[in-house]
Amino acid sequence: MSRIAAHRTAILAIALTAPLALAAPAFAVEDMQPQTQHAHQHAAFESGRIHVRVDGPEGAPDIILIPGLSSSPRIWQGTVDHLLPNYRIHRIHVQGFGGAEPKDNAQTGDTPQPFIAPVSEEIARYIREADLDRPAVIGHSLGGTLAMTLASQHPDAVSKVMVVDMMPFLGAMFGPPGTTAESVKPAAQMVWAAQTGLNRQAYDDAAAATITGMINTESRREEAIADARNSDQRVSAAAYHDLVITDLRGDLPKITVPMTVLYVKFNDPRVTNEITDMLYTASFASRPQTTLKRIDDSAHFIMFDQAEVFNSEIDAFLKSN
């Protein structure tokens, strides 16, 4: 357990110095043009929290893809190319991330406002208003937390859930065993203050350093760094704060549909595969029927570092009952 405690300390240290420790990679807004022959459009859905990019033929099975912190929908381009034209894909773009205006996610005060609950509720509203028939939902990192929140609060709205490299309570890694959402609030506040207190250049430099350690595939790093620069600093900081204090472990049994979790070994030489497996098993203990699978030779962005393996896992997930 001493190695686990050391890892928790390391995570807190990283969070205080790196503004995007859980950022997902994406592209600058000017690069967001389709690279396939399949036309896409933005859904006719009015929201100050999200907007939605739609690819694929009407009538095909629906899939919702939710990217992570400070990411745009381009994180999923390889996945979309793999799945088209057999599915209709709805990519969530969170306002304030990856070049999108903050709108209702804007943070104007000294205290970070709730982020995860209102954004997940907007995704649920999109499912209703777009008349989607229980779509499969796949979320990466913070997007995985949004997917679990959505499925626990609206279990009849989705058919299955895949979480990519995220625990139900990230805050557990910011303190000793027994850490709760309440006890981790001071650490989360420190993260908020550190991230919002940086000037923009220092923030961008820290983000670049963090992202470099989160993507093994060197050729994909710059696009992630560019998208981080196009994200609103305070929205990202508020989302990270909310992520740290959101504990979904008690809500996991409310998820009545199949759920798969893909994860990678923590990016810390002190943490072995076995410790990582133990941490994920313990994190999802309240829902033992969850399928947990570690993906080796990959950093946080599995869809970049192990694209073929990732696509194969998605195929199996979508075909499963």
Coordinates of N, CA and C in Angstrom, one line a residue, residues 20-26 67-72 75-76 79 140-142 164-166 207-218 220-225 227-228 262-265 267 295-308 310:
L20 N -3.5 20.6 -17.3 CA -4.4 19.7 -18.1 C -4.0 18.2 -17.8
A21 N -3.9 17.8 -16.6 CA -3.4 16.5 -16.3 C -4.3 15.4 -16.8
L22 N -5.6 15.8 -17.1 CA -6.5 14.8 -17.7 C -7.1 15.3 -19.0
A23 N -6.3 16.1 -19.7 CA -6.8 16.7 -20.9 C -6.8 15.6 -22.0
A24 N -7.8 15.7 -22.9 CA -7.8 14.8 -24.0 C -7.4 15.5 -25.3
P25 N -6.7 14.8 -26.2 CA -6.2 15.5 -27.4 C -7.2 15.9 -28.4
A26 N -7.0 16.9 -29.1 CA -7.9 17.3 -30.2 C -7.1 18.2 -31.1
P67 N -15.7 13.3 -25.7 CA -14.3 13.5 -25.4 C -14.0 14.0 -24.0
G68 N -12.7 14.1 -23.7 CA -12.4 14.5 -22.3 C -12.1 16.0 -22.2
L69 N -11.4 16.3 -21.1 CA -11.1 17.7 -20.7 C -10.3 18.4 -21.8
S70 N -10.9 19.6 -22.2 CA -10.2 20.5 -23.2 C -10.1 19.9 -24.6
S71 N -10.9 18.9 -24.9 CA -10.9 18.2 -26.2 C -12.0 18.6 -27.1
S72 N -11.8 18.6 -28.3 CA -12.8 18.7 -29.3 C -13.2 17.4 -29.9
I75 N -10.8 14.2 -31.4 CA -10.2 13.0 -30.8 C -10.7 11.7 -31.3
W76 N -12.0 11.7 -31.8 CA -12.6 10.5 -32.2 C -12.5 10.3 -33.7
T79 N -11.8 6.8 -34.8 CA -12.9 5.9 -34.4 C -14.1 6.0 -35.4
H140 N -14.3 9.3 -23.0 CA -12.8 9.2 -22.7 C -12.5 10.2 -21.6
S141 N -11.9 9.7 -20.5 CA -11.4 10.5 -19.4 C -12.5 11.2 -18.8
L142 N -12.5 12.6 -18.7 CA -13.7 13.3 -18.2 C -15.0 12.9 -18.9
V164 N -13.4 5.1 -21.0 CA -12.0 4.9 -21.5 C -11.1 5.7 -20.5
D165 N -10.4 4.9 -19.7 CA -9.3 5.4 -18.8 C -9.8 6.5 -17.8
M166 N -10.8 6.1 -17.0 CA -11.3 7.0 -15.9 C -11.9 6.1 -14.8
A207 N 0.6 22.9 -19.9 CA -0.3 22.0 -20.6 C 0.5 21.2 -21.6
A208 N 1.4 21.8 -22.4 CA 2.2 21.2 -23.4 C 3.1 20.1 -22.7
A209 N 3.7 20.4 -21.6 CA 4.5 19.5 -20.9 C 3.7 18.3 -20.4
T210 N 2.5 18.5 -19.9 CA 1.7 17.4 -19.4 C 1.2 16.5 -20.5
I211 N 0.8 17.1 -21.6 CA 0.3 16.3 -22.8 C 1.4 15.5 -23.3
T212 N 2.6 16.0 -23.4 CA 3.7 15.2 -23.9 C 3.9 13.9 -23.1
G213 N 3.6 13.9 -21.8 CA 3.7 12.7 -21.1 C 2.5 11.8 -21.1
M214 N 1.4 12.2 -21.8 CA 0.2 11.5 -21.9 C -0.1 10.8 -23.2
I215 N 0.8 11.1 -24.2 CA 0.6 10.5 -25.5 C 1.9 9.9 -25.9
N216 N 2.0 8.6 -26.1 CA 3.2 8.0 -26.5 C 3.6 8.3 -28.0
T217 N 2.5 8.4 -28.8 CA 2.7 8.6 -30.2 C 3.1 10.1 -30.4
E218 N 4.4 10.3 -30.7 CA 4.9 11.7 -30.7 C 4.2 12.5 -31.8
R220 N 1.2 12.7 -32.6 CA -0.1 13.1 -32.3 C -0.1 14.2 -31.2
R221 N 1.0 14.5 -30.6 CA 1.0 15.4 -29.5 C 0.7 16.9 -29.8
E222 N 1.2 17.4 -30.9 CA 1.1 18.8 -31.3 C -0.4 19.1 -31.5
E223 N -1.2 18.3 -32.0 CA -2.6 18.6 -32.2 C -3.3 18.7 -30.9
A224 N -2.9 17.9 -29.9 CA -3.5 18.0 -28.6 C -3.1 19.3 -27.9
I225 N -1.8 19.7 -28.1 CA -1.4 20.9 -27.5 C -2.1 22.1 -28.1
D227 N -5.1 22.2 -29.4 CA -6.4 22.3 -28.9 C -6.5 22.8 -27.5
A228 N -5.5 22.4 -26.7 CA -5.5 22.9 -25.3 C -5.4 24.4 -25.3
L262 N -12.0 0.4 -20.3 CA -10.7 0.2 -20.7 C -9.8 1.2 -20.0
Y263 N -8.6 0.7 -19.6 CA -7.7 1.5 -18.8 C -6.2 1.2 -19.1
V264 N -5.3 2.0 -18.8 CA -3.9 1.8 -19.0 C -3.2 1.9 -17.6
K265 N -2.0 1.4 -17.6 CA -1.1 1.5 -16.4 C -0.9 3.0 -16.1
N267 N 0.9 6.3 -15.4 CA 2.2 6.9 -15.9 C 3.1 7.2 -14.8
I295 N -5.3 -2.1 -21.2 CA -4.7 -2.0 -22.5 C -3.2 -1.7 -22.3
D296 N -2.3 -2.6 -22.7 CA -0.9 -2.4 -22.5 C -0.3 -1.6 -23.7
D297 N 0.9 -1.1 -23.4 CA 1.7 -0.3 -24.3 C 1.0 0.9 -24.8
S298 N 0.3 1.6 -23.9 CA -0.4 2.8 -24.3 C -0.4 3.8 -23.1
A299 N -0.5 5.0 -23.4 CA -0.7 6.1 -22.4 C -2.2 6.4 -22.4
H300 N -2.5 7.5 -21.8 CA -3.9 7.8 -21.5 C -4.8 7.8 -22.8
F301 N -4.2 8.2 -23.9 CA -5.0 8.3 -25.2 C -4.9 7.0 -26.0
I302 N -5.7 6.0 -25.6 CA -5.6 4.7 -26.2 C -5.9 4.8 -27.7
M303 N -6.9 5.7 -28.0 CA -7.3 5.8 -29.4 C -6.1 6.3 -30.3
F304 N -5.1 6.9 -29.7 CA -3.9 7.4 -30.5 C -2.8 6.4 -30.4
D305 N -2.5 5.8 -29.2 CA -1.4 5.0 -29.1 C -1.6 3.5 -29.5
Q306 N -2.9 3.1 -29.4 CA -3.2 1.7 -29.8 C -4.5 1.7 -30.6
A307 N -4.5 2.4 -31.7 CA -5.7 2.6 -32.5 C -6.3 1.3 -32.9
E308 N -5.6 0.3 -33.4 CA -6.1 -0.9 -33.9 C -6.8 -1.7 -32.7
F310 N -7.8 -0.4 -29.9 CA -9.0 0.3 -29.5 C -10.2 0.1 -30.4

